[in-house]
């Protein structure tokens, strides 16, 4: 075979061999390209959707953890429990403070319950009755609880008796003491400066009758409000004893042991609220520790303040024996008046001032020691 033929055959073989390779490679590459592109695009979309889904789940989870705090910060609690303080001797300042705040509680839709924070041994009867009426009115529209710290006696006990529940500290020193007290009545002689025989003050018998009337009213209100809870009869209640916290729960003058926080939680539960704020209403000005008194040269005692000179020339107070010295002072002899119904005297009974104990008064009241 000539060299020309050999070259020609190699050339043909080369051509024959090369062309199939190009046909085997190129068409395959062309066929795989659309599939590969589609597969890649689908995978990208799946991966993207997966990432978005994971992000959404994480966002929801984060929302569950964060949203309540943010929501609470924005919207605030659902309701409010108002805590109204009754502290110190009850006078016009105390009564006005309680009346104003309880009226606000009744008018404010956000306030759903009230707790009375009590540390008072009593004070003036009329102001105690004002508070009693305000508590009674408020208790008719929302839960009202009371929590007694150290003292919740006499006029203060009258004021809180309409509460739905009374909590006391086990070591509370005086709870109850249902009665009124006053300085021992003394005869008043004639005075040239008066325009009538009683202008200087009523005679001792009239003074006793008036104090007895207030005592009867006092005990009637307490029995009306807590007659089903108190385990003592009327005569025992009228003894005007002041009980320790442990005794008060036992005899029904209080419902259970506890403090302000417990009373707030219980009042909120009764009102049906779980998310609430506590708004404590304390007196704007310091409450005086006692009722200012003035003794005239003729021996009569009057209640005074900076605005008026003579407010009451017969000094009837609704205070517990434990608070008498703080309110009035040791130098004034205390005569207590119970809530017992007056007893008609017999024909041979002496009705002198010395016979006062037979007329349902004790000198001093509860022996001056809370017993």
Short mmCIF file of C-alpha atoms in Angstrom, two decimals:
data_model
loop_
_atom_site.label_atom_id
_atom_site.label_comp_id
_atom_site.label_asym_id
_atom_site.label_seq_id
_atom_site.Cartn_x
_atom_site.Cartn_y
_atom_site.Cartn_z
CA UNK A 1 0.00 0.00 0.00
CA UNK A 2 1.34 3.34 -0.99
CA UNK A 3 1.90 6.12 1.43
CA UNK A 4 -0.86 8.09 -0.17
CA UNK A 5 -3.37 5.34 0.44
CA UNK A 6 -2.21 4.92 4.01
CA UNK A 7 -2.64 8.59 4.73
CA UNK A 8 -6.01 8.60 3.12
CA UNK A 9 -7.22 5.64 5.21
CA UNK A 10 -5.95 7.20 8.46
CA UNK A 11 -7.70 10.35 7.58
CA UNK A 12 -10.95 8.53 6.99
CA UNK A 13 -10.63 6.60 10.23
CA UNK A 14 -9.89 9.75 12.09
CA UNK A 15 -12.91 11.39 10.62
CA UNK A 16 -15.10 8.40 11.30
CA UNK A 17 -13.90 8.12 14.90
CA UNK A 18 -14.17 11.80 15.75
CA UNK A 19 -17.68 12.41 14.49
CA UNK A 20 -19.44 9.81 16.69
CA UNK A 21 -17.64 11.17 19.74
CA UNK A 22 -18.95 14.62 19.00
CA UNK A 23 -22.40 13.17 18.42
CA UNK A 24 -22.23 11.13 21.66
CA UNK A 25 -21.10 14.04 23.79
CA UNK A 26 -22.82 17.08 22.45
CA UNK A 27 -26.36 15.74 22.17
CA UNK A 28 -26.12 14.29 25.67
CA UNK A 29 -24.98 17.61 27.02
CA UNK A 30 -27.76 19.35 25.17
CA UNK A 31 -30.35 16.93 26.50
CA UNK A 32 -29.17 17.20 30.13
CA UNK A 33 -29.01 20.97 30.23
CA UNK A 34 -32.80 21.70 30.42
CA UNK A 35 -33.32 19.00 33.05
CA UNK A 36 -30.43 20.18 35.13
CA UNK A 37 -31.69 23.76 35.02
CA UNK A 38 -35.22 22.74 35.99
CA UNK A 39 -33.96 20.53 38.82
CA UNK A 40 -31.75 23.28 40.18
CA UNK A 41 -34.56 25.84 40.06
CA UNK A 42 -36.96 23.51 41.89
CA UNK A 43 -34.39 22.73 44.55
CA UNK A 44 -33.75 26.42 45.04
CA UNK A 45 -37.46 27.07 45.45
CA UNK A 46 -37.81 24.18 47.92
CA UNK A 47 -34.85 25.41 49.91
CA UNK A 48 -36.16 28.97 49.86
CA UNK A 49 -39.63 27.90 50.96
CA UNK A 50 -38.11 25.76 53.71
CA UNK A 51 -36.06 28.70 54.93
CA UNK A 52 -39.11 30.96 54.87
CA UNK A 53 -41.14 28.34 56.73
CA UNK A 54 -38.48 27.94 59.40
CA UNK A 55 -38.28 31.72 59.75
CA UNK A 56 -42.05 31.93 60.13
CA UNK A 57 -42.07 29.23 62.80
CA UNK A 58 -39.28 30.98 64.67
CA UNK A 59 -41.12 34.28 64.38
CA UNK A 60 -44.29 32.75 65.81
CA UNK A 61 -42.34 31.13 68.62
CA UNK A 62 -40.63 34.40 69.38
CA UNK A 63 -44.00 36.12 69.31
CA UNK A 64 -45.41 33.71 71.85
CA UNK A 65 -42.59 34.62 74.19
CA UNK A 66 -42.44 38.33 73.55
CA UNK A 67 -45.98 39.38 72.69
CA UNK A 68 -47.57 38.95 76.16
CA UNK A 69 -45.03 41.30 77.70
CA UNK A 70 -45.39 43.81 74.90
CA UNK A 71 -49.18 43.50 74.95
CA UNK A 72 -49.31 43.93 78.70
CA UNK A 73 -47.04 46.96 78.50
CA UNK A 74 -49.30 48.52 75.91
CA UNK A 75 -52.74 47.66 77.28
CA UNK A 76 -52.04 47.42 81.05
CA UNK A 77 -53.97 45.30 83.58
CA UNK A 78 -57.60 44.48 83.01
CA UNK A 79 -58.79 46.04 86.29
CA UNK A 80 -57.75 47.66 89.57
CA UNK A 81 -58.12 46.81 93.25
CA UNK A 82 -58.18 49.99 95.34
CA UNK A 83 -56.64 49.85 98.82
CA UNK A 84 -58.07 52.60 101.06
CA UNK A 85 -56.28 53.36 104.30
CA UNK A 86 -58.07 53.92 107.63
CA UNK A 87 -55.31 54.94 109.99
CA UNK A 88 -55.20 56.71 113.34
CA UNK A 89 -57.95 58.45 115.22
CA UNK A 90 -61.17 58.81 113.25
CA UNK A 91 -62.07 62.45 112.72
CA UNK A 92 -63.47 64.54 109.89
CA UNK A 93 -60.23 64.23 107.87
CA UNK A 94 -60.33 60.43 108.06
CA UNK A 95 -64.02 60.24 107.21
CA UNK A 96 -63.64 62.55 104.22
CA UNK A 97 -60.68 60.55 102.94
CA UNK A 98 -62.65 57.29 103.07
CA UNK A 99 -65.83 58.79 101.61
CA UNK A 100 -64.00 60.42 98.68
CA UNK A 101 -62.02 57.32 97.75
CA UNK A 102 -64.93 54.93 98.03
CA UNK A 103 -67.07 57.25 95.92
CA UNK A 104 -64.30 57.29 93.32
CA UNK A 105 -64.18 53.48 93.40
CA UNK A 106 -67.89 53.29 92.68
CA UNK A 107 -67.65 55.80 89.84
CA UNK A 108 -64.51 54.34 88.25
CA UNK A 109 -65.28 51.43 85.93
CA UNK A 110 -61.71 50.12 86.13
CA UNK A 111 -61.92 49.55 89.91
CA UNK A 112 -63.49 46.15 90.52
CA UNK A 113 -62.80 45.64 94.25
CA UNK A 114 -61.77 47.54 97.38
CA UNK A 115 -59.64 46.59 100.38
CA UNK A 116 -59.71 48.67 103.57
CA UNK A 117 -56.30 48.76 105.27
CA UNK A 118 -57.18 49.37 108.92
CA UNK A 119 -55.12 50.46 111.91
CA UNK A 120 -57.44 52.52 114.09
CA UNK A 121 -58.86 52.31 117.59
CA UNK A 122 -61.85 54.50 116.71
CA UNK A 123 -62.70 58.15 117.17
CA UNK A 124 -65.71 60.38 116.76
CA UNK A 125 -69.06 58.54 116.43
CA UNK A 126 -70.58 60.65 113.65
CA UNK A 127 -67.47 60.35 111.47
CA UNK A 128 -67.39 56.61 112.11
CA UNK A 129 -71.00 56.41 110.91
CA UNK A 130 -70.12 58.35 107.75
CA UNK A 131 -67.47 55.77 106.95
CA UNK A 132 -69.86 52.93 107.80
CA UNK A 133 -72.40 54.28 105.30
CA UNK A 134 -69.74 54.67 102.59
CA UNK A 135 -68.46 51.12 103.08
CA UNK A 136 -72.00 49.71 103.09
CA UNK A 137 -72.86 51.54 99.86
CA UNK A 138 -69.67 50.36 98.15
CA UNK A 139 -70.11 46.75 99.27
CA UNK A 140 -73.46 46.69 97.49
CA UNK A 141 -71.79 47.14 94.08
CA UNK A 142 -68.39 45.40 94.39
CA UNK A 143 -66.37 43.17 96.75
CA UNK A 144 -65.10 45.09 99.79
CA UNK A 145 -62.63 43.39 102.12
CA UNK A 146 -60.94 44.74 105.26
CA UNK A 147 -57.52 43.90 106.70
CA UNK A 148 -56.80 44.87 110.32
CA UNK A 149 -53.19 45.33 111.30
CA UNK A 150 -52.94 46.23 114.99
CA UNK A 151 -56.21 48.02 115.81
CA UNK A 152 -59.66 47.67 114.30
CA UNK A 153 -61.88 48.62 117.18
CA UNK A 154 -64.86 50.71 118.26
CA UNK A 155 -65.64 53.32 115.59
CA UNK A 156 -63.16 51.70 113.19
CA UNK A 157 -64.83 48.33 113.64
CA UNK A 158 -68.24 49.91 113.06
CA UNK A 159 -66.90 51.41 109.82
CA UNK A 160 -65.64 48.09 108.42
CA UNK A 161 -68.47 45.88 109.65
CA UNK A 162 -70.31 46.01 106.25
CA UNK A 163 -67.23 44.55 104.50
CA UNK A 164 -67.71 41.17 102.81
CA UNK A 165 -64.79 39.70 104.71
CA UNK A 166 -62.57 40.90 107.57
CA UNK A 167 -58.96 39.71 107.78
CA UNK A 168 -56.94 40.24 110.96
CA UNK A 169 -53.33 39.73 111.91
CA UNK A 170 -53.13 36.96 114.54
CA UNK A 171 -51.31 39.41 116.81
CA UNK A 172 -53.81 42.27 116.34
CA UNK A 173 -54.23 43.89 119.74
CA UNK A 174 -57.80 45.16 119.65
CA UNK A 175 -60.69 44.07 117.42
CA UNK A 176 -64.33 44.81 118.20
CA UNK A 177 -65.03 46.91 121.30
CA UNK A 178 -68.59 47.70 120.26
CA UNK A 179 -69.63 50.69 122.34
CA UNK A 180 -69.01 54.35 123.08
CA UNK A 181 -67.21 56.13 125.89
CA UNK A 182 -66.98 59.50 127.47
CA UNK A 183 -65.83 61.48 130.44
CA UNK A 184 -67.80 60.85 133.60
CA UNK A 185 -70.89 63.11 133.60
CA UNK A 186 -70.81 65.90 136.15
CA UNK A 187 -73.59 68.27 137.26
CA UNK A 188 -73.49 71.70 135.73
CA UNK A 189 -74.41 74.61 137.92
CA UNK A 190 -76.21 77.75 136.78
CA UNK A 191 -74.29 80.32 134.78
CA UNK A 192 -75.18 83.97 134.42
CA UNK A 193 -73.82 83.99 130.88
CA UNK A 194 -76.17 81.35 129.47
CA UNK A 195 -79.48 81.95 127.71
CA UNK A 196 -81.03 78.67 128.82
CA UNK A 197 -80.63 76.12 131.61
CA UNK A 198 -78.92 73.56 129.37
CA UNK A 199 -76.68 75.94 127.46
CA UNK A 200 -73.72 74.97 129.61
CA UNK A 201 -74.38 71.31 128.96
CA UNK A 202 -77.01 68.69 129.70
CA UNK A 203 -77.54 67.26 133.13
CA UNK A 204 -75.88 63.91 133.89
CA UNK A 205 -79.01 61.83 133.31
CA UNK A 206 -79.54 63.36 129.86
CA UNK A 207 -75.89 62.81 129.00
CA UNK A 208 -76.17 59.15 129.94
CA UNK A 209 -79.31 58.73 127.87
CA UNK A 210 -77.71 60.28 124.82
CA UNK A 211 -74.62 58.12 125.11
CA UNK A 212 -76.77 55.06 125.63
CA UNK A 213 -78.70 55.91 122.46
CA UNK A 214 -75.46 56.04 120.47
CA UNK A 215 -74.31 52.77 122.03
CA UNK A 216 -77.58 51.05 121.09
CA UNK A 217 -77.29 52.36 117.53
CA UNK A 218 -73.70 51.16 117.34
CA UNK A 219 -74.46 47.60 118.40
CA UNK A 220 -77.59 47.40 116.24
CA UNK A 221 -75.54 48.24 113.14
CA UNK A 222 -72.86 45.67 113.97
CA UNK A 223 -75.45 42.94 114.56
CA UNK A 224 -77.21 43.85 111.32
CA UNK A 225 -73.96 43.48 109.36
CA UNK A 226 -72.25 40.60 111.16
CA UNK A 227 -74.95 38.97 113.27
CA UNK A 228 -74.65 35.70 111.33
CA UNK A 229 -70.86 35.56 111.74
CA UNK A 230 -70.47 36.65 115.38
CA UNK A 231 -70.90 33.69 117.71
CA UNK A 232 -71.70 35.82 120.76
CA UNK A 233 -75.15 36.92 121.88
CA UNK A 234 -76.24 40.52 122.08
CA UNK A 235 -75.36 40.89 125.73
CA UNK A 236 -71.84 39.60 125.18
CA UNK A 237 -71.35 41.88 122.18
CA UNK A 238 -72.63 44.80 124.23
CA UNK A 239 -69.94 44.19 126.83
CA UNK A 240 -67.72 46.12 124.40
CA UNK A 241 -64.70 43.89 124.86
CA UNK A 242 -61.69 44.33 122.60
CA UNK A 243 -60.30 41.03 121.33
CA UNK A 244 -56.93 39.83 120.13
CA UNK A 245 -56.73 38.77 116.50
CA UNK A 246 -56.80 35.09 117.43
CA UNK A 247 -59.89 35.63 119.60
CA UNK A 248 -61.64 37.71 116.95
CA UNK A 249 -61.45 34.91 114.38
CA UNK A 250 -62.66 32.39 116.94
CA UNK A 251 -65.72 34.39 118.01
CA UNK A 252 -66.63 35.69 114.56
CA UNK A 253 -65.65 39.35 114.87
CA UNK A 254 -63.24 38.57 112.02
CA UNK A 255 -63.40 35.95 109.28
CA UNK A 256 -59.84 34.73 108.95
CA UNK A 257 -56.18 35.46 109.56
CA UNK A 258 -54.39 37.46 106.92
CA UNK A 259 -52.88 40.71 105.81
CA UNK A 260 -53.46 43.29 103.09
CA UNK A 261 -51.91 41.25 100.27
CA UNK A 262 -54.09 38.26 101.04
CA UNK A 263 -57.18 40.45 101.22
CA UNK A 264 -56.31 42.02 97.85
CA UNK A 265 -55.91 38.62 96.18
CA UNK A 266 -59.16 37.32 97.68
CA UNK A 267 -61.12 40.43 96.73
CA UNK A 268 -59.79 40.24 93.16
CA UNK A 269 -60.75 36.57 92.96
CA UNK A 270 -64.28 37.35 94.13
CA UNK A 271 -64.50 40.09 91.51
CA UNK A 272 -63.43 37.57 88.87
CA UNK A 273 -60.22 39.33 87.81
CA UNK A 274 -56.76 37.79 87.48
CA UNK A 275 -54.81 40.59 85.78
CA UNK A 276 -55.09 43.66 87.99
CA UNK A 277 -53.22 46.63 89.40
CA UNK A 278 -53.26 47.71 93.05
CA UNK A 279 -53.95 51.39 93.74
CA UNK A 280 -53.23 52.32 97.36
CA UNK A 281 -55.02 55.44 98.60
CA UNK A 282 -53.32 56.85 101.68
CA UNK A 283 -54.29 60.00 103.51
CA UNK A 284 -52.86 63.08 101.87
CA UNK A 285 -52.05 64.76 105.18
CA UNK A 286 -50.89 63.15 108.41
CA UNK A 287 -53.79 61.98 110.55
CA UNK A 288 -53.58 63.45 114.06
CA UNK A 289 -52.74 60.90 116.74
CA UNK A 290 -55.51 62.15 118.99
CA UNK A 291 -58.53 64.42 119.15
CA UNK A 292 -57.52 67.88 120.42
CA UNK A 293 -59.30 68.64 123.67
CA UNK A 294 -59.76 71.70 125.80
CA UNK A 295 -60.74 71.72 129.46
CA UNK A 296 -62.56 74.84 130.62
CA UNK A 297 -62.07 76.36 134.03
CA UNK A 298 -65.44 74.98 135.11
CA UNK A 299 -64.28 71.43 134.34
CA UNK A 300 -66.22 70.84 131.14
CA UNK A 301 -64.39 69.13 128.26
CA UNK A 302 -64.76 70.20 124.65
CA UNK A 303 -63.29 68.95 121.39
CA UNK A 304 -61.41 71.64 119.51
CA UNK A 305 -59.44 72.16 116.34
CA UNK A 306 -57.74 75.08 114.64
CA UNK A 307 -60.93 76.28 112.96
CA UNK A 308 -63.47 76.19 115.75
CA UNK A 309 -63.27 76.53 119.50
CA UNK A 310 -66.09 74.41 120.86
CA UNK A 311 -67.38 71.45 118.88
CA UNK A 312 -68.85 69.21 121.55
CA UNK A 313 -69.32 69.95 125.21
CA UNK A 314 -70.17 66.38 126.19
CA UNK A 315 -67.37 64.37 124.57
CA UNK A 316 -68.87 61.12 123.31
CA UNK A 317 -66.25 58.97 121.56
CA UNK A 318 -66.31 55.62 119.81
CA UNK A 319 -62.85 54.50 120.88
CA UNK A 320 -61.49 51.28 122.32
CA UNK A 321 -59.94 51.37 125.79
CA UNK A 322 -56.59 50.64 124.16
CA UNK A 323 -56.87 53.93 122.24
CA UNK A 324 -58.37 56.09 124.99
CA UNK A 325 -55.08 57.37 126.40
CA UNK A 326 -53.77 58.20 122.95
CA UNK A 327 -56.98 59.91 121.94
CA UNK A 328 -57.95 61.72 125.11
CA UNK A 329 -55.27 61.42 127.73
CA UNK A 330 -54.80 59.71 131.05
CA UNK A 331 -55.97 62.69 133.10
CA UNK A 332 -59.60 62.34 131.99
CA UNK A 333 -61.60 59.56 133.66
CA UNK A 334 -63.30 57.29 131.12
CA UNK A 335 -66.87 56.11 131.46
CA UNK A 336 -68.03 53.45 129.02
CA UNK A 337 -71.51 52.93 127.65
CA UNK A 338 -72.50 49.53 126.43
CA UNK A 339 -75.12 48.64 123.87
CA UNK A 340 -77.37 46.99 126.42
CA UNK A 341 -80.97 48.09 126.40
CA UNK A 342 -81.78 50.42 129.30
CA UNK A 343 -83.28 48.75 132.35
CA UNK A 344 -86.19 50.42 134.09
CA UNK A 345 -85.29 51.16 137.72
CA UNK A 346 -87.21 49.55 140.57
CA UNK A 347 -88.99 51.63 143.16
CA UNK A 348 -86.27 51.19 145.76
CA UNK A 349 -83.33 51.53 143.39
CA UNK A 350 -81.07 54.48 143.90
CA UNK A 351 -80.60 56.49 140.71
CA UNK A 352 -77.74 58.63 141.88
CA UNK A 353 -74.57 59.05 139.91
CA UNK A 354 -72.94 56.42 142.09
CA UNK A 355 -75.47 53.89 140.76
CA UNK A 356 -74.28 54.32 137.17
CA UNK A 357 -73.16 50.68 136.74
CA UNK A 358 -76.75 49.52 137.31
CA UNK A 359 -77.70 51.80 134.42
CA UNK A 360 -75.63 49.81 131.96
CA UNK A 361 -72.40 51.73 132.17
CA UNK A 362 -69.06 50.66 133.52
CA UNK A 363 -66.51 52.88 135.22
CA UNK A 364 -64.00 52.76 133.71
CA UNK A 365 -65.18 50.95 130.56
CA UNK A 366 -63.86 47.38 130.40
CA UNK A 367 -61.72 48.23 133.43
CA UNK A 368 -59.60 50.34 131.08
CA UNK A 369 -57.49 47.34 130.05
CA UNK A 370 -59.50 45.95 127.15
CA UNK A 371 -61.06 43.16 129.26
#
